[in-house]
Short mmCIF file of C-alpha atoms in Angstrom, two decimals:
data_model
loop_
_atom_site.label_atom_id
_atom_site.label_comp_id
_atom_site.label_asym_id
_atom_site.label_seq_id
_atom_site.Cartn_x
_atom_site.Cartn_y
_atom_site.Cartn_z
CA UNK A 863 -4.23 -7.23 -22.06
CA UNK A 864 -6.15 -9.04 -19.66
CA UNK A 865 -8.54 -7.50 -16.92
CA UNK A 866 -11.62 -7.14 -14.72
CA UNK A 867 -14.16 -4.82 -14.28
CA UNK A 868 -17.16 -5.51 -11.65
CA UNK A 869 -19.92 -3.28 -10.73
CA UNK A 870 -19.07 -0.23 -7.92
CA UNK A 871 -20.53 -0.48 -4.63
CA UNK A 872 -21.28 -0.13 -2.12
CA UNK A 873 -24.24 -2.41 -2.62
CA UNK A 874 -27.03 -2.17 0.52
CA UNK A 875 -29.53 -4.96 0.51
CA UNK A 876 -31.99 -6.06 3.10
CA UNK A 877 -31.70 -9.57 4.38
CA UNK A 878 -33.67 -12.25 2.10
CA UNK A 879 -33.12 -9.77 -0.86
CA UNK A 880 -31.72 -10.83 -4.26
CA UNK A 881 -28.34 -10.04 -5.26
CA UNK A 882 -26.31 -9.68 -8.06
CA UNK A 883 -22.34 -8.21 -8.69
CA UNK A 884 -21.89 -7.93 -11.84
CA UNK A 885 -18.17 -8.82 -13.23
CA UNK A 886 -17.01 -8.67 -17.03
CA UNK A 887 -13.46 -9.56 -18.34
CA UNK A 888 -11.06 -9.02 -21.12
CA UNK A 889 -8.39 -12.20 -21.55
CA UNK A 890 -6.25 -13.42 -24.18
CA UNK A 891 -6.42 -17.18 -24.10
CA UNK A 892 -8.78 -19.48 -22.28
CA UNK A 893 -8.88 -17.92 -18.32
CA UNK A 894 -10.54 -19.83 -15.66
CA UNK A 895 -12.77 -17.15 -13.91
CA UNK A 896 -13.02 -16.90 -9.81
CA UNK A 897 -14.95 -15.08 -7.09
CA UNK A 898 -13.09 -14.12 -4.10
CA UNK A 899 -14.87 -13.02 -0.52
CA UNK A 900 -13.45 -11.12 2.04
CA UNK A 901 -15.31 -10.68 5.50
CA UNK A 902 -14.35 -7.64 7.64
CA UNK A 903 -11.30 -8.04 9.34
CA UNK A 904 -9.98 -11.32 7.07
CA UNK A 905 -8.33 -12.83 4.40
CA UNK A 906 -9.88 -12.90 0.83
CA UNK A 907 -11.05 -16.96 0.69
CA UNK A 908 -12.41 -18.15 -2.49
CA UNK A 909 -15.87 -18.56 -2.58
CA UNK A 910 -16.62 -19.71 -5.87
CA UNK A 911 -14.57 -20.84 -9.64
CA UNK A 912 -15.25 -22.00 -13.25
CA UNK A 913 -12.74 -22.78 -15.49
CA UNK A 914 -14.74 -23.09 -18.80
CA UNK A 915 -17.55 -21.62 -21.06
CA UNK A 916 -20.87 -22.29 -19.41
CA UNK A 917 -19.25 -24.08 -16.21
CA UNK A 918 -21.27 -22.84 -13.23
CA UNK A 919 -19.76 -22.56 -9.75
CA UNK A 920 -21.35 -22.70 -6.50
CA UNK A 921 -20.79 -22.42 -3.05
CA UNK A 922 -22.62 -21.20 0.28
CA UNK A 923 -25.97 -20.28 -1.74
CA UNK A 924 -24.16 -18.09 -4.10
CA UNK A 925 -23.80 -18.75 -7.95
CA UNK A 926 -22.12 -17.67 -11.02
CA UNK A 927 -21.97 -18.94 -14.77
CA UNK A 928 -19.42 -18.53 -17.33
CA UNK A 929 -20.55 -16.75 -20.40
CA UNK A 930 -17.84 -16.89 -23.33
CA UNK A 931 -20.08 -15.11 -25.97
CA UNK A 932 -20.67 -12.01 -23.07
CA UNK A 933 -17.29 -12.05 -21.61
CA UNK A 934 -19.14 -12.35 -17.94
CA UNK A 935 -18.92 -13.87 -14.73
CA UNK A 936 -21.51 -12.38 -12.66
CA UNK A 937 -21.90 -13.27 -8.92
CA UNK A 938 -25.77 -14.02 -7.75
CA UNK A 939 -27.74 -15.28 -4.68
CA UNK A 940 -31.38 -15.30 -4.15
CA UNK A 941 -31.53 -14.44 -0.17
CA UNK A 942 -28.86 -12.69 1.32
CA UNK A 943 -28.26 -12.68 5.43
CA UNK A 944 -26.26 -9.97 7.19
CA UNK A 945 -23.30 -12.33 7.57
CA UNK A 946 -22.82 -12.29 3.69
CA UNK A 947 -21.76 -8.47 4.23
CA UNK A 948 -18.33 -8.21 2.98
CA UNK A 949 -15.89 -7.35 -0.06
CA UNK A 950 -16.48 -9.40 -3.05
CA UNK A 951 -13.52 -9.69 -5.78
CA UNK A 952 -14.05 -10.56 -9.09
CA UNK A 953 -11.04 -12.37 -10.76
CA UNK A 954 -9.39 -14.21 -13.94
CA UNK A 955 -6.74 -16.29 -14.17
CA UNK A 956 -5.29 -17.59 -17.98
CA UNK A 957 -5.10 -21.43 -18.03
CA UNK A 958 -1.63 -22.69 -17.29
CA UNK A 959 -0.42 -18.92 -16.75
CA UNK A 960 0.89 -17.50 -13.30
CA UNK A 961 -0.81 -14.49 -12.59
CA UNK A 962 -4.20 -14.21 -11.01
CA UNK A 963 -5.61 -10.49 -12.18
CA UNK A 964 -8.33 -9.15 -9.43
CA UNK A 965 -11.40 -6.78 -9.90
CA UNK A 966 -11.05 -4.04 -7.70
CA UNK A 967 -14.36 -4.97 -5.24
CA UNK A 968 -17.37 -4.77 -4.39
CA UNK A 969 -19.01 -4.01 -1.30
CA UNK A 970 -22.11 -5.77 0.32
CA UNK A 971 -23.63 -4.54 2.77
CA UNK A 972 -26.62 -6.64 4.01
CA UNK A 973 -28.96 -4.62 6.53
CA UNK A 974 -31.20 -7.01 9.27
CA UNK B 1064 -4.58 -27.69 8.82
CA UNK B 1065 -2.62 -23.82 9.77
CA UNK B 1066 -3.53 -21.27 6.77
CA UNK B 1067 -1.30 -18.44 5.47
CA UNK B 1068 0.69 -16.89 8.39
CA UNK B 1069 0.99 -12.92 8.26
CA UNK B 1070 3.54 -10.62 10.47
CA UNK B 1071 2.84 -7.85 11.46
CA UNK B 1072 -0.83 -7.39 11.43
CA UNK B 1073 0.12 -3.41 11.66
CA UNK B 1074 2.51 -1.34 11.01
CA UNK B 1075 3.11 2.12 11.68
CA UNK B 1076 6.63 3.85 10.15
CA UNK B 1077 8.02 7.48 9.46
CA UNK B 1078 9.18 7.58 6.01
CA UNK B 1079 12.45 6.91 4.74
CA UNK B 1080 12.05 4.16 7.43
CA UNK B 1081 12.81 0.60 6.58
CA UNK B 1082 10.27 -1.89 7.07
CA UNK B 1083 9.48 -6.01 6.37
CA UNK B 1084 6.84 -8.66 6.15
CA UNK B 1085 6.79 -12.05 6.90
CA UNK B 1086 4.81 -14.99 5.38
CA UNK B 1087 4.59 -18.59 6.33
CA UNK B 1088 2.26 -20.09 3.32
CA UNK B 1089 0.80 -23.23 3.92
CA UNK B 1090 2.85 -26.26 3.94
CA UNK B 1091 3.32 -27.95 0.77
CA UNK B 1092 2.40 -25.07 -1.34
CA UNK B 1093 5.15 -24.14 -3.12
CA UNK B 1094 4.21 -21.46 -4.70
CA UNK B 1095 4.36 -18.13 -2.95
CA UNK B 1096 2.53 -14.51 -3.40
CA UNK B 1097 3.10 -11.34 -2.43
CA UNK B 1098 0.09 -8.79 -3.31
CA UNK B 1099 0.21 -5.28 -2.78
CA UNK B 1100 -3.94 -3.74 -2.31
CA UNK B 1101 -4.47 -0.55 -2.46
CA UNK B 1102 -7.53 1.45 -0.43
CA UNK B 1103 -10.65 0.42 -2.61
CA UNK B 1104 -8.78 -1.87 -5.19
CA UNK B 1105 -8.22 -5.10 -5.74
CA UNK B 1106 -4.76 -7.36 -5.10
CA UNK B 1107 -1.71 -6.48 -7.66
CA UNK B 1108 0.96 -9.16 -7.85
CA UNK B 1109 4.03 -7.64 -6.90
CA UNK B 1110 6.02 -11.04 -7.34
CA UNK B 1111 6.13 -14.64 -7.42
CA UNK B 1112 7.98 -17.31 -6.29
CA UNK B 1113 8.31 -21.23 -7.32
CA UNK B 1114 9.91 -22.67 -4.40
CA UNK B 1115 12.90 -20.21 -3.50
CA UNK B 1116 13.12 -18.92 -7.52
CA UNK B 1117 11.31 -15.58 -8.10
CA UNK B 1118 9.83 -16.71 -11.41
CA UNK B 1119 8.11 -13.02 -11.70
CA UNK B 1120 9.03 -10.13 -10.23
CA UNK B 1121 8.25 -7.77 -13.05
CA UNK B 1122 5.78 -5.44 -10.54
CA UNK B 1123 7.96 -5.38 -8.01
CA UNK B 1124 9.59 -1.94 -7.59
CA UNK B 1125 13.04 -2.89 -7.18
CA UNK B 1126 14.78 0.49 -6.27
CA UNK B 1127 13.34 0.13 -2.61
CA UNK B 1128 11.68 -3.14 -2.51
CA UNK B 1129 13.15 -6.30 -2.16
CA UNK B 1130 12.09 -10.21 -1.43
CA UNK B 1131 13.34 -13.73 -0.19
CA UNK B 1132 12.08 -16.80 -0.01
CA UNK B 1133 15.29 -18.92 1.40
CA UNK B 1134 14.82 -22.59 1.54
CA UNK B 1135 11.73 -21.93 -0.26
CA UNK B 1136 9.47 -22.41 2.52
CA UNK B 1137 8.61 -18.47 4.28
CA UNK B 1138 9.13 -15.48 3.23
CA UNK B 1139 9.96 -12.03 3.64
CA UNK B 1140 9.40 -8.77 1.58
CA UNK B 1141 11.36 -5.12 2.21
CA UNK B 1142 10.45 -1.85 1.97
CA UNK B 1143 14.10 0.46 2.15
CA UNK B 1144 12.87 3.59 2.16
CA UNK B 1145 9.31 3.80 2.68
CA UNK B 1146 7.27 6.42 0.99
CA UNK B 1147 4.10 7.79 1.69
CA UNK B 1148 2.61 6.27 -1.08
CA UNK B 1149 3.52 2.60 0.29
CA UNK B 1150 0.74 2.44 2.49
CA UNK B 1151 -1.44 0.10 2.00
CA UNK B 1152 -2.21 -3.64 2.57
CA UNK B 1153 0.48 -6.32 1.43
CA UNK B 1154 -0.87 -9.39 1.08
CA UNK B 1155 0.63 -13.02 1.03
CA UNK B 1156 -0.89 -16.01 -0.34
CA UNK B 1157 0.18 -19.62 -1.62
CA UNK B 1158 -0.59 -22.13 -3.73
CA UNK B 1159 0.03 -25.88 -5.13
CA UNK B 1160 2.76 -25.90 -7.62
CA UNK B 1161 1.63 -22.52 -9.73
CA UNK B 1162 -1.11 -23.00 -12.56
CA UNK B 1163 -4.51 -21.25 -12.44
CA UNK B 1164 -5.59 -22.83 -9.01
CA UNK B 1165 -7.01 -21.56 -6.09
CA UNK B 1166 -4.96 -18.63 -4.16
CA UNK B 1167 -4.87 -19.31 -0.29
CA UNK B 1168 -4.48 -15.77 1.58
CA UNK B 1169 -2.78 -14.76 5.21
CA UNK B 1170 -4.73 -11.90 6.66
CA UNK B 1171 -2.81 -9.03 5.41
CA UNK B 1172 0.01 -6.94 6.89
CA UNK B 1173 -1.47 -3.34 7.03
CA UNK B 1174 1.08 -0.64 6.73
CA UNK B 1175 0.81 2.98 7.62
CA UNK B 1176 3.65 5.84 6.20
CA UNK B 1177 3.45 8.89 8.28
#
């Protein structure tokens, strides 16, 4: 079946530090591969997508590549600020199906 | 441009209580999500709907939930009885005409079982 797994939190950083969430997937068929953000007391928003091996996708600083041969999708950004703190879902969706399949979240917390 | 509209923000029942959601997606999506997310988990599609047709409702628990989307524009989603075990966050989000796109989310509907 298809699925997600990302990395536990929480995850404490200070500001300016590196991050990375790690996110790995299982899909029958060709998925197109998302990160979703969801800042305290909001909506989940995407942040970033790719839809095929070695697309990158980018978006407020943050990065992530698709890697067929490692099943992977992993979420980075090379300063963080406190206003990045939030819930960060990893997520796959299988070209030209219906059904986006979430990673149950990880946690940022970004200290000043 | 309004985003996905969410009612109520809270809600606090006694089970066996009924209790319903409301969406408003964003106009021109027609495509419409409900989500069900659990404390510490991610969204779970509960069902889907292509205009007014539910096209999958296969996680929807259909003994004491229940959806509509009439004229295939808002929606609303039942609980008849709650449990205890239905708290959580149901969550509503649209799209353009179904695919792998992007998902566009309300704010949630947080309910409480006491």
């Amino acid at each position: 079946g298809n699925s997600v797994t990302q990395m536990e939190g929480p995850v404490t950083l200070s500001e300016e530090a590196f991050l990375t969430i790690n996110c790995t997937y299982t899909a029958t068929g060709y998925p197109s591969l998302f990160w979703y953000v969801q800042y305290p007391g909001e909506g989940l928003q995407l942040l970033l997508k790719a839809t095929k091996a070695d697309d990158k996708g980018s978006n407020k600083g943050f990065e992530a590549t698709y890697r067929k041969e490692t099943t992977s999708f992993h979420l980075e950004k090379g300063s963080v600020q406190v206003s990045d703190s939030a819930v960060y879902f990893c997520a796959l969706s299988i070209t030209g199906g219906f059904k986006t399949i979430f990673g149950a979240g990880t946690r940022l917390f970004v200290k000043a | 441009e309004a985003g996905v509209v969410q009612s109520p923000r809270y809600k606090i029942i006694e089970k066996k209580q009924p209790v319903a959601f409301w969406c408003n997606p964003i106009s021109g999506h027609n495509t419409l999500y409900w989500y069900l997310q659990n404390l510490g988990q991610g969204p779970e599609l509960l069902i889907r709907y292509e205009n007014e047709e539910a096209v999958d409702d296969s996680q929807l628990p259909k003994d004491r939930f229940s959806a509509e989307r009439l004229k295939g524009v808002d929606s609303t989603l039942k609980i008849q009885p709650a449990e205890l075990g239905d708290s959580a966050v149901y969550l509503c989000a649209s799209s353009l005409a179904g695919g792998a796109g992007e998902l566009f989310f309300g704010e949630g509907s947080r309910l409480t079982v006491l």
